[in-house]
Amino acid sequence: KGGVVWGNSIIIDNILLLEFFTMVCRQWLVPFFACVFPVASLLSPFRKPIQCQIIDTVKRNDALTKIPVRCSVGPLHSKASSRTGRGKGFGHPTSKKIRLPPIYLDEEGNRQILPLHDDAVTQHDYHTQQINANAIGIDISEADHKKSRPNSPNRVSKFLSQIPKVLSKPPLVSSTPEWKRLQRHAQHIKSLHLRDLLKDVERCDAMYAEHDGVYLDYSRQQATLETMDLLFDLAERQELTKRIKSMVSGEKINFTENRAVLHTALRASKEDIGTVFVDGEDAIVEVHEVLDQIKAFTEAFRSGKITGYTGKRMRNIVSVGIGGSYLGPEFLHEVLKTEEEGINSSLGYSLRFLANVDPVDVERTCADLDPEETLIVVVSKTFTTAETMLNARTMRQWLWDFMGDDIEVVRKHVVACSSVSATENVKAFGIDTERYFFRFWDWVGGRYSVCGAAGAVPISLLYGFDLFEKFLEGARSMDQHFINAPMKENIPIIIGLLGVWNSSFMGYRSRALIPYAQALLRLPAHIQQLDMESNGKRISRHGLEIDYPVGEVDFGEPGTNSQHSFFQLIHQGQTIPVDFLGFVQSQHDLLMDGEKLSSHDELMANFFAQPDALANGKTADEVRAEGCPEELVLHKVFDGNRPSNSLLFPQLSAYVTGQILALYEHRTAVQGFIWDLNSFDQWGVELGKKLAIDVKGHLLKARYDPRQRPVDTGSPATSRILNYYVQNGRDASANGTGMSVNPLTSVTRKTHREHIPPPIRDLGGNVGKLS
């Protein structure tokens, strides 16, 4: 049915399969009978060489390209196989070889035929054969030598011996029977409506899961109990449980960087020491060494034992980082800001984040801060991230401008969270690596690092280590559930499989996350990076280009703000699956005089109503029954049949926030495992960084060029807009608008207006003074 696909190496569809068996008959049976019955010579013109199309992925001009290789083996020549038909012996020079045009698949997957004449294909065939033969171990030069010896008895056997090597490459998941069954099942599901499915009591009672206060209701998904069984079958086929165990045990599943993936170890308890090793080192021992270091440092900071360069107690924290080094800690900070314990523990302290390289972000971050009372936390795994290090140098300069450029200013006011491999970079920056360097490891990706030093240092400085530890405990609870619970009761696995279902089978390319808690306003941004950077891929872990949809566009806003923003599109436009997050209790509830329901009940009424509205919709008859004019009926009809999950938690606390974080981290991993992706690298981020370095070189040259010659980047479009930018910058300065032509950006800032910089060693002026 539709052919057989083995990996991306040999592709045999029903036509080629038939051709292969026909070849067997003609290649071996006909010569055999020809030796006995001369009449078989009548069939000799129909014999064909072995033809097998090999498709391989090679790197050409820095791009991965599929190219074809034709492996063909000429016929075995019997005594009856000559052109004359009179039998001149095996391999006679006049033997007639009939060649078929090679078949290959173009970039769109269509079968194409290459011409056979030598001058059209010789160079192409030899080049592509050589590249692909290397991949499967065929010596083309030897094969070419044997072409002059058509009587070579090992040509067929040698070719066939290569087939196991080629077939050893695992297939795409889309070629498996489990995937095919889900594709057929999806066509059936698309004919059903959630309005009817929600009337099935048995189905609704079965489609929920619960763990440690977390309640998942997925009955409003476009799925039946059969759908879930088919998804669990696919998970079994993909060895999901085995891959989860491989991840949490420290196997190097991030094979493109040869790294383990152990964000779960960041919140493991001390009781787990001795269970996870990476390169012979006990990962959990190392984690707790750093956590103990952070606890001691942050308690000394908060007690006033650690002071600044001038002896003042430090009360302000600025965390400098980007991506996961910023989004994760900021999302957690926003939750704890209004959490009861967080409010009390943070009194007298402030935390701000500096992420964007835009100088305006520096202005907004440092406004009204006293440098003498400010600690800078620089978070960068390699300590080379361009945006982070520019901002770090800016903050160092800010400190120097007010307290002098003594290296001790840096040693007392700047700490680093970075990888052990970046120790020398940290030391070169001027940071005290003995006391103020908090390490994390290559086996923790930035977007998974909030449970490590990247989150622990700034959050513990502001709220205290004890509250951060509760956050880790919540994440650990979800980790244990993910690792140990059966698949049919496993909340992260269920929502991960439903993500695969909606994206790859139902065809939904976006997904919304709507927390009904204002304190989670930065959660959608963090999950957006977590998921899209992890699963925004096009190549499987086996090196094959995928042919199925992966990676949703994630976005979201807190309810009810989101309802007045993009819910029009979700209700009557595109179908976008939604995750609704609600809480039994509010962090701070209100019941105003004269009101019958509390503000939280008002909020949660929307949490319960929206999933039903999306699922059931509103029919034309229902609209007419409300007395709507006929010409407006269609405008007020809601199709419904729009899927969603409802997740209900007890109350938004540090512990529950840890559960939410781990839940979505594991959902991302599940989808990646099912799709056969490496969810733990991010090569797509690198190209833009590389080009930005090139553009910076052009800008630097343009800013310093006394002749002001036009920029030439090699791209007419880029050169044109870059020259417009440079020229208008010069014109703005000439017109007195205040733009400096100095290529080194000058940052002006209003900060701590009454502060008088020390007269000694002050940098002064536009050279370094940020006035």
XYZ file of N, CA, C and O in Angstrom, residues 9 139 147 224 272-273 296 304 391 423 454 466 470 472 474 509 549 579 594 598 639 650 664 701 715 717 722:
108
model
N 17.713 6.010 2.636
C 18.824 5.502 1.861
C 18.347 4.745 0.631
O 18.744 5.040 -0.479
N 33.292 1.047 -3.275
C 34.462 1.591 -3.952
C 34.119 1.785 -5.417
O 34.085 0.849 -6.208
N 33.809 -2.864 -14.573
C 32.929 -2.721 -15.732
C 33.590 -3.283 -16.988
O 32.916 -3.679 -17.927
N -10.626 10.647 20.604
C -11.441 9.649 21.281
C -10.522 8.741 22.080
O -9.294 8.889 22.044
N 19.469 11.213 45.893
C 19.742 10.635 44.570
C 21.227 10.618 44.237
O 21.612 10.219 43.125
N 22.064 11.090 45.136
C 23.510 11.078 44.887
C 23.972 9.647 44.616
O 23.566 8.706 45.288
N 25.022 29.759 50.784
C 25.916 30.479 51.688
C 26.136 31.912 51.219
O 26.102 32.863 52.023
N 23.870 41.193 55.098
C 24.727 42.367 55.159
C 26.190 42.050 55.390
O 27.023 42.969 55.477
N 26.474 43.998 27.254
C 25.745 44.554 28.395
C 26.555 44.431 29.693
O 26.515 45.326 30.550
N 35.877 29.345 32.756
C 36.517 29.928 33.944
C 37.525 31.004 33.577
O 37.576 32.072 34.212
N 21.717 29.914 37.005
C 21.133 31.030 36.254
C 19.889 31.576 36.933
O 19.630 32.798 36.902
N 15.622 29.595 50.664
C 14.575 28.654 51.094
C 13.391 28.655 50.137
O 12.815 27.602 49.849
N 11.875 25.558 47.479
C 10.498 25.072 47.313
C 10.135 24.963 45.833
O 9.412 24.044 45.420
N 12.282 24.225 43.501
C 12.945 22.998 43.049
C 12.155 21.762 43.457
O 12.069 20.788 42.698
N 8.920 21.449 43.812
C 7.775 21.286 42.918
C 8.187 20.688 41.590
O 7.507 19.792 41.048
N -0.916 24.440 13.304
C 0.480 24.880 13.323
C 0.803 25.850 14.459
O 1.939 26.268 14.600
N 4.913 17.540 9.682
C 4.966 18.818 10.419
C 5.443 18.616 11.854
O 5.006 17.701 12.549
N -4.011 25.771 25.747
C -3.860 25.263 27.113
C -4.350 26.347 28.066
O -3.803 27.462 28.084
N -20.946 44.621 48.243
C -22.004 44.640 47.239
C -21.837 43.602 46.147
O -22.748 43.377 45.354
N -16.344 36.697 44.390
C -15.024 37.304 44.540
C -14.430 37.570 43.154
O -14.881 37.025 42.136
N -18.220 28.144 14.741
C -18.137 26.753 14.295
C -17.842 25.801 15.445
O -18.262 24.643 15.419
N -3.699 23.988 42.628
C -4.279 24.463 43.906
C -4.159 25.976 44.070
O -5.150 26.683 44.214
N 5.994 21.565 31.392
C 6.182 22.017 30.012
C 7.553 21.659 29.455
O 7.701 21.444 28.246
N 33.798 49.846 9.824
C 34.556 50.463 8.733
C 33.892 51.749 8.256
O 34.551 52.766 8.021
N 25.954 41.998 -1.081
C 24.524 41.820 -1.363
C 23.929 43.188 -1.672
O 23.947 44.069 -0.797
N 20.894 44.280 -1.857
C 19.799 44.662 -0.968
C 20.333 45.077 0.407
O 19.938 46.103 0.963
N 21.844 49.224 4.448
C 22.902 49.567 5.398
C 23.443 50.966 5.131
O 23.695 51.742 6.063
